[in-house]
Structure formats: C-alpha cells, structure tokens
Coordinates of C-alpha atoms in Angstrom, one line a residue:
G1 CA 0.0 0.0 0.0
I2 CA 0.8 3.6 -0.1
K3 CA 3.4 4.7 2.8
W4 CA 2.5 7.8 4.8
L5 CA 4.7 10.2 6.4
A6 CA 2.7 12.7 8.6
D7 CA 4.6 16.2 8.8
L8 CA 3.3 18.0 12.1
R9 CA 4.9 21.3 12.0
D10 CA 2.8 22.3 15.3
P11 CA 1.7 20.4 18.3
W12 CA -2.0 19.2 17.4
T13 CA -4.2 19.1 20.3
T14 CA -1.9 20.9 22.9
V15 CA -0.9 23.7 20.4
Y16 CA -0.9 26.9 22.5
Y17 CA -3.6 28.8 20.6
N18 CA -6.3 26.0 21.3
D19 CA -6.4 27.7 24.8
M20 CA -7.5 30.9 23.2
L21 CA -10.4 29.4 20.9
P22 CA -13.9 28.7 22.2
R23 CA -13.7 24.8 21.7
T24 CA -16.5 22.6 23.1
E25 CA -15.5 19.3 24.9
S26 CA -17.1 17.3 21.8
T27 CA -14.7 19.4 19.6
R28 CA -11.7 18.5 22.0
R29 CA -12.7 14.9 21.8
K30 CA -13.0 14.7 18.2
D31 CA -9.7 16.4 17.6
K32 CA -7.9 13.9 19.9
K33 CA -9.4 11.0 18.2
L34 CA -8.2 12.3 14.9
E35 CA -4.7 12.8 16.2
D36 CA -4.7 9.4 17.7
E37 CA -5.8 7.8 14.3
V38 CA -2.9 9.7 12.5
L39 CA -0.3 8.8 14.7
A40 CA -1.3 5.2 14.9
L41 CA -1.6 4.7 11.1
A42 CA 1.5 7.0 9.8
D43 CA 4.6 4.8 8.7
A44 CA 6.6 7.8 10.1
V45 CA 6.0 11.2 11.9
S46 CA 8.2 14.3 11.4
V47 CA 8.1 17.0 14.0
V48 CA 10.1 20.2 14.4
S49 CA 11.5 19.9 18.1
P50 CA 12.6 17.2 20.5
G51 CA 10.0 18.1 22.7
M52 CA 7.4 17.3 20.2
Q53 CA 9.2 14.1 19.5
K54 CA 8.9 13.3 23.2
E55 CA 5.1 14.0 23.2
F56 CA 4.4 11.7 20.2
S57 CA 7.0 8.9 20.7
G58 CA 4.8 6.7 22.9
R59 CA 2.0 6.8 20.0
N60 CA 4.2 6.2 17.1
D61 CA 7.6 4.3 17.0
N62 CA 9.1 6.3 14.1
V63 CA 8.9 10.1 15.3
Q64 CA 11.9 12.0 13.6
V65 CA 12.9 15.6 14.1
V66 CA 13.1 17.8 11.2
M67 CA 13.7 21.5 12.2
N68 CA 12.1 24.3 10.5
G69 CA 14.8 25.9 8.5
F70 CA 15.9 28.9 6.6
D71 CA 16.5 30.0 3.1
M72 CA 20.1 31.1 2.8
S73 CA 19.4 32.8 -0.6
D74 CA 17.0 35.2 1.3
M75 CA 19.7 36.2 3.6
E76 CA 22.1 36.5 0.8
A77 CA 19.9 38.9 -1.1
A78 CA 19.2 40.8 2.1
D79 CA 23.1 41.3 2.8
A80 CA 23.4 42.8 -0.7
N81 CA 21.1 45.7 0.4
I82 CA 22.2 46.0 3.9
E83 CA 22.1 49.6 5.4
H84 CA 23.8 49.9 8.8
D85 CA 21.5 51.3 11.4
A86 CA 22.4 54.9 12.8
K87 CA 20.3 54.0 15.8
F88 CA 20.6 51.3 18.7
R89 CA 17.6 49.6 17.4
L90 CA 16.0 46.5 18.7
T91 CA 13.7 44.9 16.2
Y92 CA 11.0 42.4 16.3
T93 CA 9.3 41.0 12.9
G94 CA 6.1 39.3 12.4
N95 CA 2.9 38.9 14.4
F96 CA 3.2 40.0 18.2
K97 CA 0.5 38.6 20.2
P98 CA -0.9 39.2 23.6
N99 CA 0.7 36.4 25.2
Q100 CA 4.1 37.6 24.1
H101 CA 3.7 40.9 26.1
V102 CA 6.7 40.9 28.7
P103 CA 6.1 43.7 31.1
E104 CA 9.2 42.9 33.3
I105 CA 11.4 43.0 30.1
W106 CA 9.8 46.3 29.0
D107 CA 10.5 47.6 32.7
G108 CA 14.3 47.0 32.1
I109 CA 14.2 48.8 28.8
C110 CA 12.2 51.8 30.3
E111 CA 14.7 52.0 33.1
L112 CA 17.6 52.1 30.9
I113 CA 16.1 54.9 28.8
N114 CA 15.4 57.0 31.8
E115 CA 18.7 56.4 33.5
D116 CA 21.2 56.6 30.7
E117 CA 20.8 59.9 28.6
G118 CA 22.8 58.4 25.6
F119 CA 20.8 55.4 25.7
G120 CA 17.7 57.1 25.8
K121 CA 18.5 59.2 22.6
D122 CA 20.0 56.2 20.6
F123 CA 17.8 53.4 21.6
R124 CA 14.7 52.3 19.4
L125 CA 12.5 49.6 19.8
Q126 CA 10.9 48.6 16.5
F127 CA 7.9 46.3 15.8
V128 CA 7.5 45.2 12.1
G129 CA 4.0 43.7 11.4
N130 CA 0.9 43.0 13.2
V131 CA 1.3 44.0 16.9
D132 CA -0.9 43.5 19.8
A133 CA -1.7 46.9 21.6
S134 CA -0.3 45.8 24.9
A135 CA 3.4 46.3 24.0
P136 CA 3.4 49.9 22.3
D137 CA 0.6 51.2 24.9
Y138 CA 3.0 50.3 27.7
F139 CA 5.9 52.5 26.2
I140 CA 3.5 55.2 25.2
G141 CA 2.1 55.0 28.9
K142 CA 5.5 55.9 30.2
G143 CA 5.9 58.5 27.9
L144 CA 8.5 56.9 25.7
S145 CA 6.7 57.1 22.5
E146 CA 9.7 58.6 20.7
N147 CA 11.6 55.3 21.5
L148 CA 9.0 53.2 19.8
E149 CA 8.7 52.5 16.0
L150 CA 5.8 50.4 14.7
L151 CA 6.0 49.5 10.8
S152 CA 2.7 47.5 9.6
Y153 CA 3.1 44.5 7.2
V154 CA 6.0 44.5 4.8
P155 CA 7.0 41.9 2.1
H156 CA 9.0 39.0 3.3
A157 CA 12.3 40.5 1.4
E158 CA 11.9 43.7 3.4
A159 CA 11.4 42.1 6.5
T160 CA 14.7 40.1 5.9
R161 CA 16.5 43.3 4.9
L162 CA 15.4 44.8 8.3
M163 CA 16.7 41.8 10.1
T164 CA 20.0 42.0 8.7
G165 CA 20.2 46.0 9.2
S166 CA 19.1 46.2 12.8
V167 CA 21.7 46.3 15.5
L168 CA 19.6 43.7 17.5
L169 CA 16.8 41.3 17.1
L170 CA 14.1 40.4 19.7
F171 CA 12.4 36.9 20.1
V172 CA 9.9 36.2 22.4
V173 CA 8.3 32.6 22.9
P174 CA 4.7 32.8 23.6
Q175 CA 3.6 32.4 27.4
S176 CA 1.4 29.4 27.1
R177 CA 0.9 25.8 27.9
N178 CA 3.6 23.5 26.5
N179 CA 5.6 26.7 25.4
K180 CA 9.0 24.7 25.9
L181 CA 7.9 23.0 22.8
I182 CA 7.6 26.0 20.6
I183 CA 10.4 26.7 17.9
T184 CA 9.1 29.0 15.3
G185 CA 10.7 29.5 11.7
K186 CA 11.4 33.2 12.8
L187 CA 14.1 32.0 15.1
F188 CA 16.1 30.3 12.3
E189 CA 15.8 33.3 10.1
Y190 CA 17.0 35.5 12.9
L191 CA 20.0 33.2 13.5
A192 CA 21.0 33.2 9.8
S193 CA 20.8 37.1 9.6
G194 CA 23.7 37.0 11.8
T195 CA 22.4 39.9 13.8
P196 CA 22.6 39.3 17.6
V197 CA 19.5 38.2 19.1
L198 CA 18.1 38.8 22.6
S199 CA 15.6 36.0 23.5
V200 CA 13.0 35.9 26.0
G201 CA 11.2 32.6 27.0
P202 CA 11.4 29.4 28.9
V203 CA 15.1 28.9 29.8
D204 CA 15.0 25.0 29.6
G205 CA 12.9 25.1 26.3
D206 CA 13.7 23.7 22.9
A207 CA 14.4 27.3 21.4
A208 CA 16.7 27.8 24.4
G209 CA 18.7 24.5 23.3
I210 CA 19.1 25.7 19.8
L211 CA 20.7 29.3 21.1
A212 CA 23.2 27.2 23.0
D213 CA 23.9 24.9 20.1
T214 CA 24.6 27.9 17.8
A215 CA 26.5 29.9 20.4
R216 CA 24.1 32.6 20.6
E217 CA 23.0 34.9 23.7
K218 CA 21.1 32.8 26.3
M219 CA 17.4 32.7 26.6
F220 CA 16.2 35.2 29.2
D221 CA 13.4 34.2 31.6
Y222 CA 10.3 36.4 31.2
K223 CA 10.7 38.0 34.7
D224 CA 14.6 38.3 34.6
K225 CA 14.5 42.1 34.1
Q226 CA 18.1 42.6 35.8
A227 CA 19.9 40.0 33.4
F228 CA 18.1 41.4 30.2
K229 CA 18.7 45.2 31.2
Q230 CA 22.4 44.3 32.0
K231 CA 23.0 42.4 28.6
L232 CA 21.3 45.2 26.8
M233 CA 23.3 48.0 28.2
Q234 CA 26.6 45.8 27.6
L235 CA 25.5 45.7 24.1
Y236 CA 24.9 49.1 23.8
L237 CA 28.3 50.0 25.1
S238 CA 29.9 47.5 22.6
W239 CA 27.9 49.2 19.8
K240 CA 28.9 52.6 20.8
S241 CA 32.7 52.1 21.2
N242 CA 32.9 50.0 18.0
G243 CA 31.7 52.9 15.7
R244 CA 27.8 52.3 16.3
R245 CA 28.0 48.9 15.0
L246 CA 27.9 45.4 16.4
D247 CA 29.8 42.7 14.6
K248 CA 27.7 40.2 12.8
L249 CA 27.8 36.8 14.2
D250 CA 29.2 33.6 12.5
T251 CA 26.5 31.7 10.5
G252 CA 28.8 28.8 9.3
M253 CA 27.6 26.4 11.9
L254 CA 24.0 26.9 10.8
D255 CA 24.1 24.7 7.8
K256 CA 22.1 21.9 9.6
Y257 CA 19.3 24.5 10.1
S258 CA 19.0 25.3 6.4
R259 CA 15.9 24.3 4.2
R260 CA 18.3 22.5 2.1
S261 CA 19.2 20.1 5.1
S262 CA 15.6 19.8 6.1
A263 CA 14.6 18.7 2.7
R264 CA 17.5 16.1 2.8
E265 CA 16.2 14.7 5.9
I266 CA 12.7 14.4 4.8
S267 CA 13.9 12.6 1.7
E268 CA 15.7 10.1 4.0
I269 CA 12.9 9.4 6.2
M270 CA 10.5 8.9 2.9
N271 CA 13.2 6.6 1.4
K272 CA 13.6 4.4 4.6
I273 CA 9.7 3.9 4.8
T274 CA 9.3 3.1 0.9
L275 CA 12.3 1.0 0.3

C-alpha cells in the first residue's frame, strides 16, 4: 500500500492557541481522536522539535525531528542591500500576540532609557508587522513614544532586510501551555541573519537549546529584568565603542538548520519507509 509520512509542524491538540479558542468538549474529543488515528496509522511522523518528538513517541515508534529551517538565498539577497543602522535599534518582525507581552522586560528597557541619557537618545524598539496593542501602549504610557517605532506589514524580502540591517533582534516565545516545545521559523531566520538576538522565553525549552547549540546569547526568563537589562546595556556600550556597530555573528555552523538540510532529512525518511 501507499506509505504515509505525517509531517506535523506544530503540536496538534496541545498547540498553544487552542487555549484561546472557544472549543467545546465534543470538539476536543474529536480532535484528540483524529490525532490518535494519524499517529497510529502513519508509517513515520516528522516533527520540528525534540519536545514534540517526546510528546508523540509513545504513540508512534518512528517519530523523527526535522527542524524548521531558513533559506540562505533570502539572507544573501538581504546582505546585498544592507544599510547599517544609525540608531541602537532592537527589532521584532512578524505577528506579536498578547501572550508575548513581557512587562518585566519592558520595565528594564524603560529604566535604561531613563537612567542613561545616551541610551535614551540612541535606543529604538521597532515592531514590524501586526502587533497587539499591549506592548506599544506600555511604552506610550511611560511617555516613551519617541523610542517606539511601529511598521505595518512588509513583504518578506523587506522584513529580511530589516533583520540584517538592525543592530539587535528580539525573539519572544509565547507564554502558554507547553511553550517549551515552541520553535518558530522566525528563530532560524534570525540566526541566519547574523544579527545578535535577545531572546525571552522558557530557559529550559527547545528554543533555548538551539540558542546554546549555535553559540548565541542565552534565553532570558520572562521575569529576569535585571539580566536582560544588563545584557542590553553591555551590547549598547559595545555598539557605541565600535563605531556604532555590532559585529555580525558567525553563520557557518547553521547549515544543519537550512531548508536544504531539512529537505534532505525528509527525503531520507521517505526513502526508509518506501524501500
């Protein structure tokens, strides 16, 4: 018969946004039944994180991790059009949801703006895409609207150019059930840009493991204001003393996270179940 590889890019019944939806008990039961059937019948299952592999392994004996990757050609095109930032800009690209609001981290940023005149003049927090009002309202409420930049949706090529051109990038794992399993495609693009990344989320989650594996800055806990604040100021001083630039990070170790590598891994799984 026809072999079946079930590719699950997100958790199914435990995906974080299910908690935000008005799902009935019968809907949850039907969803769980479908999930069980797929896991029982598939010849192989591919998932995007070790945490998801652990979640599904008891229900299928051939669960393989194939990470979400990045397309290096996107980064090469962006590098060709890079414009170095004149401001000390921390950029977030993509949808920013209510459960990514991190008031303790915002507090640390606000304190730096108020405590250090040079930082206050140079720093900009830039959101690119659809942003929940909670984050911008927080800074506006503190009288810091001049340090805030909001750009609406931009094409992917422009978002990639902004990633490579910014001084720093912000990555926030949603605060939700099972968020230790969350690894978004955005993280890999951030890493491939070579731009330093400040990340906030579960310090023992799968995304934190990737940061460690790629020798990037560690994950900061949602409430670890002091550590985040200290690192941000350290990077600002480095930027200032280095001609208002931060050096790009090595991307040579990232090949295993490229889409070419992911496609190769999927091909190998398909060969094994069909030969």
